[in-house]
Coordinates of C-alpha atoms and ligand atoms in Angstrom, one line a residue:
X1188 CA 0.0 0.0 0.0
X1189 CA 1.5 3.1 -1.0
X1190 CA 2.5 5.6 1.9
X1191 CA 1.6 9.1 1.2
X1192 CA 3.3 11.9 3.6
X1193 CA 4.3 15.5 3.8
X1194 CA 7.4 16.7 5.0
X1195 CA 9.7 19.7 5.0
X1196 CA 13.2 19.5 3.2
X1197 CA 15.3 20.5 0.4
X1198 CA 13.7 18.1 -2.8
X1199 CA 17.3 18.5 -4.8
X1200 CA 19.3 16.8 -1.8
X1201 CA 17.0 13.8 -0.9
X1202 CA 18.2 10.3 -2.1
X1203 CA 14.7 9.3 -4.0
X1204 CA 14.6 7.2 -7.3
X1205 CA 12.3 10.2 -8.6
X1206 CA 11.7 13.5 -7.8
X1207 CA 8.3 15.3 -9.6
X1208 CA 7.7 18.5 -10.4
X1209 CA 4.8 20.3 -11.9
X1210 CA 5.0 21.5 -15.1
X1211 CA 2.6 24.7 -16.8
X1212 CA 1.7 25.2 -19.9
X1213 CA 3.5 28.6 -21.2
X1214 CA 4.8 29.5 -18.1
X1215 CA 8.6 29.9 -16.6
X1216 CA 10.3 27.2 -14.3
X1217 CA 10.3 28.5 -11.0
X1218 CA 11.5 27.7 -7.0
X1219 CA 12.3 24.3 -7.3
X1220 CA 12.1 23.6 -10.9
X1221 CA 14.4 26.6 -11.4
X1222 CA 17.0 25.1 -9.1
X1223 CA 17.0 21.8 -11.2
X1224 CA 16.9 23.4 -14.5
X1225 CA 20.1 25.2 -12.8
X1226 CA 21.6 22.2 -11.8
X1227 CA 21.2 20.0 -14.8
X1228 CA 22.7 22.8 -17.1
X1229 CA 19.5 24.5 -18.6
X1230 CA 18.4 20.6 -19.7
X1231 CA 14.6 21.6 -18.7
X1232 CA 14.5 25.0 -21.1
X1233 CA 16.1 23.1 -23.8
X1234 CA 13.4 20.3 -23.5
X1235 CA 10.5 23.2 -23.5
X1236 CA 12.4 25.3 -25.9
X1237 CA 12.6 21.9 -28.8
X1238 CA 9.0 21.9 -28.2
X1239 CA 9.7 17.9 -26.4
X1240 CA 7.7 19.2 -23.2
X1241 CA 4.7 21.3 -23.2
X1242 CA 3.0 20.8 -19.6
X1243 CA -0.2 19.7 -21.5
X1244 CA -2.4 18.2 -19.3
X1245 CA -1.5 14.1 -18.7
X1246 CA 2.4 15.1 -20.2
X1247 CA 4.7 12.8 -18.5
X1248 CA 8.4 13.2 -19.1
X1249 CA 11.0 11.5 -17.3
X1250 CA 14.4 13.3 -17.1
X1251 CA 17.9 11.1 -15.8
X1252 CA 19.7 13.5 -13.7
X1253 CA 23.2 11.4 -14.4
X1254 CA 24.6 12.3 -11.6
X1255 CA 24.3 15.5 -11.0
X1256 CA 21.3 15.9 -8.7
X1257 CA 20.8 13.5 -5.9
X1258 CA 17.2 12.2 -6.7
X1259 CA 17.7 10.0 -9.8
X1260 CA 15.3 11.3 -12.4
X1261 CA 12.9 14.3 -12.2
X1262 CA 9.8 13.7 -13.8
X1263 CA 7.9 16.6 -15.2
X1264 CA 4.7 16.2 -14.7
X1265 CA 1.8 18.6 -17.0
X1266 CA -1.0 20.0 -16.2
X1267 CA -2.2 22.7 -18.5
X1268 CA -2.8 26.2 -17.8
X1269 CA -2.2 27.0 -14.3
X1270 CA -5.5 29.6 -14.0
X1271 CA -7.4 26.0 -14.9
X1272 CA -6.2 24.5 -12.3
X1273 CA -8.5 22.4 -10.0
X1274 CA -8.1 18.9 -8.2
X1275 CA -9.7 16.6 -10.5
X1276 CA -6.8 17.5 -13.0
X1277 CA -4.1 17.3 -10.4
X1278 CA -5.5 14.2 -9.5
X1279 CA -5.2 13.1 -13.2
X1280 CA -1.9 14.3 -14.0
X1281 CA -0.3 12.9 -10.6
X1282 CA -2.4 9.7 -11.9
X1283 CA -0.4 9.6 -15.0
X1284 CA 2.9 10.6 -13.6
X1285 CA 2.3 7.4 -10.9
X1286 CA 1.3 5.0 -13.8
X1287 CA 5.0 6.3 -15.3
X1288 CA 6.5 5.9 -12.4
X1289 CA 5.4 2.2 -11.7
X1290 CA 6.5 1.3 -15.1
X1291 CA 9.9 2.3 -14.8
X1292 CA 10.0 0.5 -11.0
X1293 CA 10.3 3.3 -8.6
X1294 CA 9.8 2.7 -5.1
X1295 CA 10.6 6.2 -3.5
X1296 CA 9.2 9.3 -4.7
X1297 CA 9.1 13.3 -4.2
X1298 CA 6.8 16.0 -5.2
X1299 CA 7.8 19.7 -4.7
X1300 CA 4.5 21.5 -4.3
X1301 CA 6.1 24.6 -4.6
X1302 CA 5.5 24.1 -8.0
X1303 CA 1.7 24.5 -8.2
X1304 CA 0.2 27.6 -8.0
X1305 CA -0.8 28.4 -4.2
X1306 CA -3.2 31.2 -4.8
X1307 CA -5.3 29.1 -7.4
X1308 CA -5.8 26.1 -4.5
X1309 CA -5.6 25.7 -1.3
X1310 CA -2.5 23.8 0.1
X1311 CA -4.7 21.3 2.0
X1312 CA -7.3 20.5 -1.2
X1313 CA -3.9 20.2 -3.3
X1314 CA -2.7 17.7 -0.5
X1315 CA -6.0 15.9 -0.6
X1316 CA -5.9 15.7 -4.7
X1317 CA -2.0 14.4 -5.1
X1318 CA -3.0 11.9 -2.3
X1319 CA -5.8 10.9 -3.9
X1320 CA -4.1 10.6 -7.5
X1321 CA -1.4 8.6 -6.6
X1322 CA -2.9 6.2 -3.9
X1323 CA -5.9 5.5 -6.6
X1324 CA -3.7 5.3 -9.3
X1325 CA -1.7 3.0 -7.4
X1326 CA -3.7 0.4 -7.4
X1327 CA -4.4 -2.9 -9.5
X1328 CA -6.5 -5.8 -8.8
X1329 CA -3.7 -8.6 -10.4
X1330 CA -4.5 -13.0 -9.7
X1331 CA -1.3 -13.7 -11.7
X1332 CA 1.2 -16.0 -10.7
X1333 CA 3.9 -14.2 -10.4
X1334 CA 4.4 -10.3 -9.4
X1335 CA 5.9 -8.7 -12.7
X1336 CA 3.0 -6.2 -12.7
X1337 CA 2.6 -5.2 -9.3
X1338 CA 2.4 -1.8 -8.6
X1339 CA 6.5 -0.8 -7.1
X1340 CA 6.0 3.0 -5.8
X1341 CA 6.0 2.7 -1.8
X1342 CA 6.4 6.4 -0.3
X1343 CA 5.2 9.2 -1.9
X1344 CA 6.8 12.4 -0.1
X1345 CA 5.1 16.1 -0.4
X1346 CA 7.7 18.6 0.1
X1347 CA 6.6 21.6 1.9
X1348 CA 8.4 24.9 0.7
X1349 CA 7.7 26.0 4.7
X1350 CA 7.1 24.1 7.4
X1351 CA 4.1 26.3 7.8
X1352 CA 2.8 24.6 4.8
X1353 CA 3.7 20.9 5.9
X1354 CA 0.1 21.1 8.6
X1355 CA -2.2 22.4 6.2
X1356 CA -1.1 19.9 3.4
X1357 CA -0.6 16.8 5.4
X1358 CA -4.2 17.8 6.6
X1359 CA -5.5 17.2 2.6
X1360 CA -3.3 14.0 2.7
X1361 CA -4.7 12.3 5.4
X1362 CA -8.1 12.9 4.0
X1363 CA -7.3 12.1 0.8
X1364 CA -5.4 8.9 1.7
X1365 CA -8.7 7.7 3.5
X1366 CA -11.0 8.3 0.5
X1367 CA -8.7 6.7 -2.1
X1368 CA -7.9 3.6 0.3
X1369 CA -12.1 3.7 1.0
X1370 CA -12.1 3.5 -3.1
X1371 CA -9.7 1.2 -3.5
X1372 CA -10.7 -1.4 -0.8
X1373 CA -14.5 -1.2 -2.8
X1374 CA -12.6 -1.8 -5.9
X1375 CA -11.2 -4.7 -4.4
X1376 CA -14.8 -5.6 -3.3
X1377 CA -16.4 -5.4 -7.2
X1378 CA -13.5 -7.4 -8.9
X1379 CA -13.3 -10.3 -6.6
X1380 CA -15.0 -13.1 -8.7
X1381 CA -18.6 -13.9 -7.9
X1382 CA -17.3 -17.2 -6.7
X1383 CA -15.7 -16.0 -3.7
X1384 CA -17.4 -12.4 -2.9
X1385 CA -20.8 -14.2 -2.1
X1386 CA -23.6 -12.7 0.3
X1387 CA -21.8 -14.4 2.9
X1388 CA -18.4 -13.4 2.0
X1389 CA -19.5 -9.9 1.2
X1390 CA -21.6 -9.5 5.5
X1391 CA -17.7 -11.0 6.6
X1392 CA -16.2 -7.7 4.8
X1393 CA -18.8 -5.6 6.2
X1394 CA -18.5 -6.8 10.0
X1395 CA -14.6 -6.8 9.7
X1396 CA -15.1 -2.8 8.8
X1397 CA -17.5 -2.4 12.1
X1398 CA -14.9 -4.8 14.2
X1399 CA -12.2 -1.7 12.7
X1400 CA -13.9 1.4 13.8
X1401 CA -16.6 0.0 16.8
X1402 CA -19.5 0.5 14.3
X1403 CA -22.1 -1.6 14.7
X1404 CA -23.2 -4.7 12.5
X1405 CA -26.0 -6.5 11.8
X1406 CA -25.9 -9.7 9.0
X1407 CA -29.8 -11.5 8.9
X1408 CA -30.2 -14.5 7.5
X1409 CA -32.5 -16.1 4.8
X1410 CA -35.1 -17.3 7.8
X1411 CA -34.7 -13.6 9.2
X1412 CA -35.6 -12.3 5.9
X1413 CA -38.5 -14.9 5.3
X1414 CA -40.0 -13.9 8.6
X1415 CA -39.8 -10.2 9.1
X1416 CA -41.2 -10.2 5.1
X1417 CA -38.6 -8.9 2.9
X1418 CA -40.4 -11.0 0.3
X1419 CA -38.5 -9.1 -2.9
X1420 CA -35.1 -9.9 -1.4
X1421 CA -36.7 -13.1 -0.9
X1422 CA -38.2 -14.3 -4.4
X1423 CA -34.5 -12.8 -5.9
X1424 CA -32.8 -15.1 -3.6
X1425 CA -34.8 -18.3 -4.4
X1426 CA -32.8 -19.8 -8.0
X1427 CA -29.2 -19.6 -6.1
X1428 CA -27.6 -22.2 -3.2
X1429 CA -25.7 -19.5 -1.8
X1430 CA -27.9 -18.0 0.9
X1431 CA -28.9 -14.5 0.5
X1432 CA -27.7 -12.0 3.7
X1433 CA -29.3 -8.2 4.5
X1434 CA -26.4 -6.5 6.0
X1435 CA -26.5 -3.3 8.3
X1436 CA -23.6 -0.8 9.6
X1437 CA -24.6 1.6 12.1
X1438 CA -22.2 4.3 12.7
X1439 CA -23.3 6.9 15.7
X1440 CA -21.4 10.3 15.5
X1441 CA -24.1 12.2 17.2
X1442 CA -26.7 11.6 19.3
X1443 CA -28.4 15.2 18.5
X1444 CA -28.0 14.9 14.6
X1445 CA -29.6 13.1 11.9
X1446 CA -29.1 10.0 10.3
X1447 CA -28.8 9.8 6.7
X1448 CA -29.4 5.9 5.3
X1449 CA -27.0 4.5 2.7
X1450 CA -28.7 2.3 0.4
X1451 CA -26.4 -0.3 -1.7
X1452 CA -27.4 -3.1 -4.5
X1453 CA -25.7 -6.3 -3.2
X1454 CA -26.3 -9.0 -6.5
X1455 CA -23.2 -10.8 -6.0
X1456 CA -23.8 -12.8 -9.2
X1457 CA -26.4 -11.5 -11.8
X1458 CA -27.4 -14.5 -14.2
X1459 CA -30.6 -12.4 -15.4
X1460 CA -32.3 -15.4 -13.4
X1461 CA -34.6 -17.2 -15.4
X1462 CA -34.6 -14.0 -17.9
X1463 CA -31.2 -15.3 -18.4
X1464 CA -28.8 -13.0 -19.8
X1465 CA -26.5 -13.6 -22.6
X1466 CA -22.5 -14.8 -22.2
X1467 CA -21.5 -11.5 -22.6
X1468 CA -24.1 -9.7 -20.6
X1469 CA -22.8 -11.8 -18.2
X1470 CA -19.2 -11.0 -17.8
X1471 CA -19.1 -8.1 -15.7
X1472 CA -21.8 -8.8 -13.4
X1473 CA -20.0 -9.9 -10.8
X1474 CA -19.7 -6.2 -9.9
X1475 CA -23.4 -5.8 -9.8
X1476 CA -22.6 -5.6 -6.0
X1477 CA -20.5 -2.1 -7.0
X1478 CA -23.8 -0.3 -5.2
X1479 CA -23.1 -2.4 -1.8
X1480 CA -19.2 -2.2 -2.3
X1481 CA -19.7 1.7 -2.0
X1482 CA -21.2 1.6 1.3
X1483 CA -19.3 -0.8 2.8
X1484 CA -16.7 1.3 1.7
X1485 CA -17.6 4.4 2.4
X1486 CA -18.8 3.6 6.1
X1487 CA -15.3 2.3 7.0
X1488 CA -13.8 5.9 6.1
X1489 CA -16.5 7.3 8.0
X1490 CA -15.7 4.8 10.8
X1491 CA -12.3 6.6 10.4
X1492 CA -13.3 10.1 10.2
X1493 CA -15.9 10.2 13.3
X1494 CA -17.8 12.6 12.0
X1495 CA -20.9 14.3 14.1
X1496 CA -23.4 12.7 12.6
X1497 CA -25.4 9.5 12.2
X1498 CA -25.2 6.8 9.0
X1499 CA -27.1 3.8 8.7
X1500 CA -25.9 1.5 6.2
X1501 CA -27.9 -1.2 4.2
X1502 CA -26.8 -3.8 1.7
X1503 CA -29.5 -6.4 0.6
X1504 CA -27.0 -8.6 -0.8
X1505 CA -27.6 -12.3 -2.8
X1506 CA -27.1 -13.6 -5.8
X1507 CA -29.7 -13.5 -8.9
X1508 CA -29.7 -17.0 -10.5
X1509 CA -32.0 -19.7 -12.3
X1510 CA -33.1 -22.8 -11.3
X1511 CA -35.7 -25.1 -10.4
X1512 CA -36.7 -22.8 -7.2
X1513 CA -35.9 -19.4 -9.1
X1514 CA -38.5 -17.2 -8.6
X1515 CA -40.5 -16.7 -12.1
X1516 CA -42.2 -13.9 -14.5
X1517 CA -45.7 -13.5 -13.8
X1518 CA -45.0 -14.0 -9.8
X1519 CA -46.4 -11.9 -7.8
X1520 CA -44.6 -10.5 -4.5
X1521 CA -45.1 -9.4 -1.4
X1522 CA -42.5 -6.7 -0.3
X1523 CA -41.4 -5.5 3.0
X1524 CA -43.9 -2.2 2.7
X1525 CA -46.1 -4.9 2.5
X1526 CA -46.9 -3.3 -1.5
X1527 CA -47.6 -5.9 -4.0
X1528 CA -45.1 -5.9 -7.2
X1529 CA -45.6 -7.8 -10.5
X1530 CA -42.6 -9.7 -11.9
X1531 CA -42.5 -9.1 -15.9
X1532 CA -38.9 -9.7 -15.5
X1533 CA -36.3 -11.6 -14.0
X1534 CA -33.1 -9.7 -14.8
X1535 CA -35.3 -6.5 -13.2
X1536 CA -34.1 -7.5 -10.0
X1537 CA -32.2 -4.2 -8.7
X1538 CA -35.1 -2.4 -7.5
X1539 CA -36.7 -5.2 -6.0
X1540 CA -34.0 -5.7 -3.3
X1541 CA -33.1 -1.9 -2.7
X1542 CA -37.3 -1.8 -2.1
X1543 CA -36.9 -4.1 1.1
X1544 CA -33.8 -2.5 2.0
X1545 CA -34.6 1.0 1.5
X1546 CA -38.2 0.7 3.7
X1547 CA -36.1 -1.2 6.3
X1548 CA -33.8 2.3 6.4
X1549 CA -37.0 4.6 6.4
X1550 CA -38.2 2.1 9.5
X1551 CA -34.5 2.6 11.6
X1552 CA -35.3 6.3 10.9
X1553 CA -32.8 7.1 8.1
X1554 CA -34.2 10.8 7.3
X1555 CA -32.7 10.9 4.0
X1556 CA -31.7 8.6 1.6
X1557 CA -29.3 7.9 -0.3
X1558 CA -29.1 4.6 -2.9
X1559 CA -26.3 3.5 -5.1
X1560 CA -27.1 0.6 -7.4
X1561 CA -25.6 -1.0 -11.1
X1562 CA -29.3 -0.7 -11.7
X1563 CA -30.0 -0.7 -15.4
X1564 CA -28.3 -0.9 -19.3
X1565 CA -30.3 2.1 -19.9
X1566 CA -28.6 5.1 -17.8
X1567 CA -25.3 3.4 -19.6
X1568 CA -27.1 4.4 -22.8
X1569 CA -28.1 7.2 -22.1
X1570 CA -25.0 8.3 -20.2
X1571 CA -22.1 6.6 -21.8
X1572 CA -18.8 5.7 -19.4
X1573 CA -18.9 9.4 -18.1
X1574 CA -21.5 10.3 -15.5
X1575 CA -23.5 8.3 -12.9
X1576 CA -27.0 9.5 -13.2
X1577 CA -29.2 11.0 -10.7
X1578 CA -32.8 10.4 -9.9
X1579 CA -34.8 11.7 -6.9
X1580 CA -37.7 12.9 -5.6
X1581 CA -36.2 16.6 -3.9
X1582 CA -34.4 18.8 -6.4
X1583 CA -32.3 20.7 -4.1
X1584 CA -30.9 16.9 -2.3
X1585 CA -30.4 15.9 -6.0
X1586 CA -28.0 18.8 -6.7
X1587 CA -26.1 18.8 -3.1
X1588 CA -25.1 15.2 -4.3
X1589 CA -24.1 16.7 -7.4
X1590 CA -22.1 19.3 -5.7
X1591 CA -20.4 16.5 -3.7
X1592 CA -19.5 14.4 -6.7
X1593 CA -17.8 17.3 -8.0
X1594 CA -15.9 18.0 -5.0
X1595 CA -15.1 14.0 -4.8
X1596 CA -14.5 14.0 -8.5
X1597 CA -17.0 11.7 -9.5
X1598 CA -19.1 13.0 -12.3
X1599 CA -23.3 12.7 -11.5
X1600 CA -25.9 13.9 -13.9
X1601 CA -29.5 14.8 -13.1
X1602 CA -32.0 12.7 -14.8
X1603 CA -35.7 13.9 -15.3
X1604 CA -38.4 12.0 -13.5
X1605 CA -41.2 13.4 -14.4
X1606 CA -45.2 12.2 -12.8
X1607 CA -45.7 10.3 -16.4
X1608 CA -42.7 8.0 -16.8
X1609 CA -44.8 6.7 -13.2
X1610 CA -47.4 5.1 -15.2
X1611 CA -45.3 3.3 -17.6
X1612 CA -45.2 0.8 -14.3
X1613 CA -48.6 0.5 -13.9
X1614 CA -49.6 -2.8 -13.0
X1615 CA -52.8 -5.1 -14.1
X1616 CA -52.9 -7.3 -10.9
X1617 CA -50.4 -6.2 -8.4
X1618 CA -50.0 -2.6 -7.2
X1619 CA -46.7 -1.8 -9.6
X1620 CA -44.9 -4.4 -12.1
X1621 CA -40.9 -4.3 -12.2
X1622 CA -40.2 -3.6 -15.7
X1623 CA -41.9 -0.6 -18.2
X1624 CA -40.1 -1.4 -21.4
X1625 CA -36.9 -0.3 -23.0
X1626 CA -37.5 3.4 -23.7
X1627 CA -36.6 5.5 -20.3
X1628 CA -35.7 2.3 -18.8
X1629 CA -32.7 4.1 -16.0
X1630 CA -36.0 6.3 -15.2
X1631 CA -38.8 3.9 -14.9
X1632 CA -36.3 1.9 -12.5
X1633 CA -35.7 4.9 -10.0
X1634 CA -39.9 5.3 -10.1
X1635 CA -40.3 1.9 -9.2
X1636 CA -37.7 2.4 -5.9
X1637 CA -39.6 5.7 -5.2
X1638 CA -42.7 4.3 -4.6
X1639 CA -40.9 2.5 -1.8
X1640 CA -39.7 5.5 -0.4
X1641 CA -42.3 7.3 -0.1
X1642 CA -41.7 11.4 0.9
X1643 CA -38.1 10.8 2.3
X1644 CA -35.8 12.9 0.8
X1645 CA -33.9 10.4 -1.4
X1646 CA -31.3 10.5 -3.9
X1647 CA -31.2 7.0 -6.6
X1648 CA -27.8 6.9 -8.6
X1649 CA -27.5 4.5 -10.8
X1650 CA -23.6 3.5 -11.3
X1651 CA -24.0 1.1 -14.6
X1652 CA -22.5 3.7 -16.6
X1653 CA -19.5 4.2 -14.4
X1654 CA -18.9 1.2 -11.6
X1655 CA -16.1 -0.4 -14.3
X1656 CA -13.8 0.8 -16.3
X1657 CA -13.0 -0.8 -20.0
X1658 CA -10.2 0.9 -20.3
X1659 CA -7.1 1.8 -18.3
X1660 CA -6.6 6.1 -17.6
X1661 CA -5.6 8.4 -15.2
X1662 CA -6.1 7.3 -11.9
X1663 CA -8.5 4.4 -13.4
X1664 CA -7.1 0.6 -13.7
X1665 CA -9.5 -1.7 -16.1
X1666 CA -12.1 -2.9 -13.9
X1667 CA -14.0 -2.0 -10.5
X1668 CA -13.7 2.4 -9.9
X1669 CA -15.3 2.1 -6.7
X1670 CA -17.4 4.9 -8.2
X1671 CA -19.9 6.7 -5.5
X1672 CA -17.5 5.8 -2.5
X1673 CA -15.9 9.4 -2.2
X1674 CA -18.9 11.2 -3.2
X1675 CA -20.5 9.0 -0.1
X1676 CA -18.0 10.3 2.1
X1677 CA -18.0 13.9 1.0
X1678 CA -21.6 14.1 1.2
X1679 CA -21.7 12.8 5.3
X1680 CA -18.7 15.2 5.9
X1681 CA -20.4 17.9 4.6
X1682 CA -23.6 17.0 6.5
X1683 CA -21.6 17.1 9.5
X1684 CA -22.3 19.6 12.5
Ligands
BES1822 N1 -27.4 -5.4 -13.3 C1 -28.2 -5.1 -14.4 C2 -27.9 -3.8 -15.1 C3 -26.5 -3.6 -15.6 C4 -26.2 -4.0 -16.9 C5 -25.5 -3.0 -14.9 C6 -24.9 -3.8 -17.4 C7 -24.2 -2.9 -15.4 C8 -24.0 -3.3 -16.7 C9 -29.6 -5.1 -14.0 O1 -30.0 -6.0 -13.0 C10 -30.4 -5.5 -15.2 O2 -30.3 -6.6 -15.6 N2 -31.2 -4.6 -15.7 C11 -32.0 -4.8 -16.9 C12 -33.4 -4.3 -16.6 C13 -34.4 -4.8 -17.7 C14 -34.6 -6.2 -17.6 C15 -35.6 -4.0 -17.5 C16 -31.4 -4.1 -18.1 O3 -30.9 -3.0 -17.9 O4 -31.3 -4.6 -19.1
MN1823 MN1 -30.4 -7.9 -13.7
ZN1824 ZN1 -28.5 -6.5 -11.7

């Protein structure tokens, strides 16, 4: 795990196998990149000057110091126009600059912060951001047999200009290393095969969290969930032989505040059920727990932060299979609200669970509500592999998540959800069916989890579009993001009192 700390010293005379610098686009080197442009014999303003560095945003450039500098190799590092400036693109361009790093096998690293603009951000968000950059970017989820690939950067050191500076930023860092460690432990959560991250497997993560901090945790069982009625978690469970769990984390901050409920889809394994999907459809749906991942997550860096206030965490968590005993289309359920739903669908099995899980919250009096879920191919659609999309039933809640995912760096888009996309889910026999069709499916699916909650303020994001990553970028490996974790945490901290 990479160690992220800041410290006061002169960058040019510590023994590291790297030392970075930030580089702007059209501007002069200065303070400590002025000092190594001096030492390596103007190298730097020839490299600018032949047009082979520009400090574009993402620019990586390594430069041997041969000798004449005691850290190894300085590594200029881009990021575009300094007035542009803000954290997501420091935590991009430190992303980069770590993937760099890793691939030429460093183990010790520097950063001067002198070289980022201090009136632009404030030394403890720009501690926060690097943290968050590198320790993200840091990470890969790797089964092979031997290490070849394995992540080799170890210490990451900010170096203060003042030791003034060294409180404010290590302040950022600490933050930051708890939300990127938060995001990487759920990434760690969504790529673990289906096989071995099973309801059961997934309540031992979540009671190991509360064991950490002295949160509280409660993991039901199948009879538990049979008796008190949860009979949507239920009929999901039915087709699999591993036994479905409903898992709750209580963290208590405050006595005198309220709590705000954390909602997260727990399919460990989505099959589609007897609506079986296809091979492909198949392949990354062992993360179609990223929903449950994120508050597991997110509650063990709040079990870490102690903020003044209360969280309840819920994770209705089992598999979605077919068999014999799988429940079937046309079935008709009783759910925990004690509402009727019919089943036109199988693979529609998202918003049953988070119903039962989301009236149990309401009932342990969760005043607002927030759900994550990989809830539908739809908001993928309409979203592409940008945003995570945003449904709720309060406008201003909608947009304070919003402003929280920008702060966390997580990109979330406001869906409409308006009376008449209600009625598409209008049902013949039951009180609502679990499917209206293809077009507006994302929206249909956050109407059919409203009616569960009722006039609790509650925010529905579904993740489909953003929970995994095709691609490797930035701070992103391929696989799990652990998207929603940080904007989880931002949002409680800010709730704070
Ligand atoms: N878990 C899936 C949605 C999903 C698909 C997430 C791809 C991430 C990537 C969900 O349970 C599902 O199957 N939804 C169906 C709903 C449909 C049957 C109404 C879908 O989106 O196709
Ligand atoms: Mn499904
Ligand atoms: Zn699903």
């Amino acid at each position: 795990m990479l160690k992220v700390q800041t410290i006061f010293a002169d960058p040019l005379a510590l023994e590291r196998d790297a030392l970075m610098v930030a580089l702007w686009e059209g501007e002069k080197f200065a303070g400590t990149s002025a000092k190594i442009d001096r030492k390596l014999n103007g190298q730097l303003g020839k490299l600018r000057e032949w047009g082979e560095v520009k400090g574009k945003l993402g620019e990586v450039t390594v430069v041997h110091t041969l000798g004449l500098m005691t850290p190894k190799r300085v590594v200029l590092v881009g990021l575009g126009k300094a007035e542009e400036i803000d954290a997501e693109k420091v935590r991009r361009a430190i992303g980069n600059a770590v993937k760099t790093l890793n691939r030429i096998s460093c183990q010790f690293v520097s950063i001067a912060i002198d070289t980022f603009p201090q009136n632009k951000i404030s030394a403890s968000d720009l501690g926060r951001a690097i943290a968050e950059g590198a320790i993200l970017a840091n990470y890969r989820y790797l089964r092979k047999s031997d290490n070849s690939e394995a992540p080799t950067l170890e210490s990451l050191e900010l170096v203060a200009a003042s030791k003034r500076a060294v409180a404010e930023t290590e302040k950022g860092v600490q933050l930051g290393t708890v939300m990127a460690n938060a995001t990487n432990f759920a990434r760690n959560l969504v790529n673990a095969p289906a096989s071995e991250m099973t309801p059961i497997a997934l309540a031992e993560q979540a009671k190991a969290v509360a064991e950490k901090h002295g949160l509280r945790c409660e993991v039901y069982d199948e009879n538990w969930i049979e008796q008190v009625g949860m009979g949507a978690l239920r009929a999901v469970s039915l087709g699999s032989n591993q036994p479905p769990r409903f898992i709750v984390l209580h963290y208590e901050g405050e006595e005198n505040a309220q709590k705000i409920g954390l909602v997260g889809k727990g399919i460990t394994f989505d099959s589609g059920g007897l609506c079986l999907k296809t091979a492909e459809g198949m392949l990354e749906m062992k993360g179609d727990m990223a929903g449950a991942a994120a508050v597991i997550a997110a509650m063990d860096a709040i079990g870490q932060l102690k903020p003044k206030i209360n969280v309840i965490g819920c994770v209705p968590a089992t598999e979605n299979m077919p068999s014999g005993s799988a429940f079937k289309p046309g079935d008709i359920l009783k759910t925990f609200s004690g509402k009727t739903v019919e089943v036109i669908n199988t693979d529609a099995e998202g918003r049953l669970i988070l119903a039962d899980a989301i009236v149990y919250a309401k009932r342990q009096g969760a005043s607002l509500i927030l759900d994550a879920a990989t809830l539908t191919g739809a908001a993928i659609i309409a979203l592409g592999p940008v945003c995570t999309g945003a449904f709720g039933n309060d406008e201003n809640l909608v947009q304070e998540v919003i402003r929280a995912g920008k702060i966390a760096g997580e990109p979330i888009w406001a869906m409409p959800m308006h009376q008449e996309y209600r009625d598409l889910i209008r049902s013949d026999f039951a009180d609502i069916k679990n499917t209206g069709g293809r077009p507006g499916g994302a929206i249909t699916a956050a109407w059919f989890i409203g009616e569960f909650v009722g006039d609790t303020p509650w925010v529905h994001l579904d993740i489909a579009p953003t929970f995994w990553s095709e691609r490797e970028s930035h701070y992103f490996a391929k696989g799990a993001t652990g998207v929603m974790v940080r904007t989880f945490i931002q949002f409680v901290l800010s709730r704070s009192i």
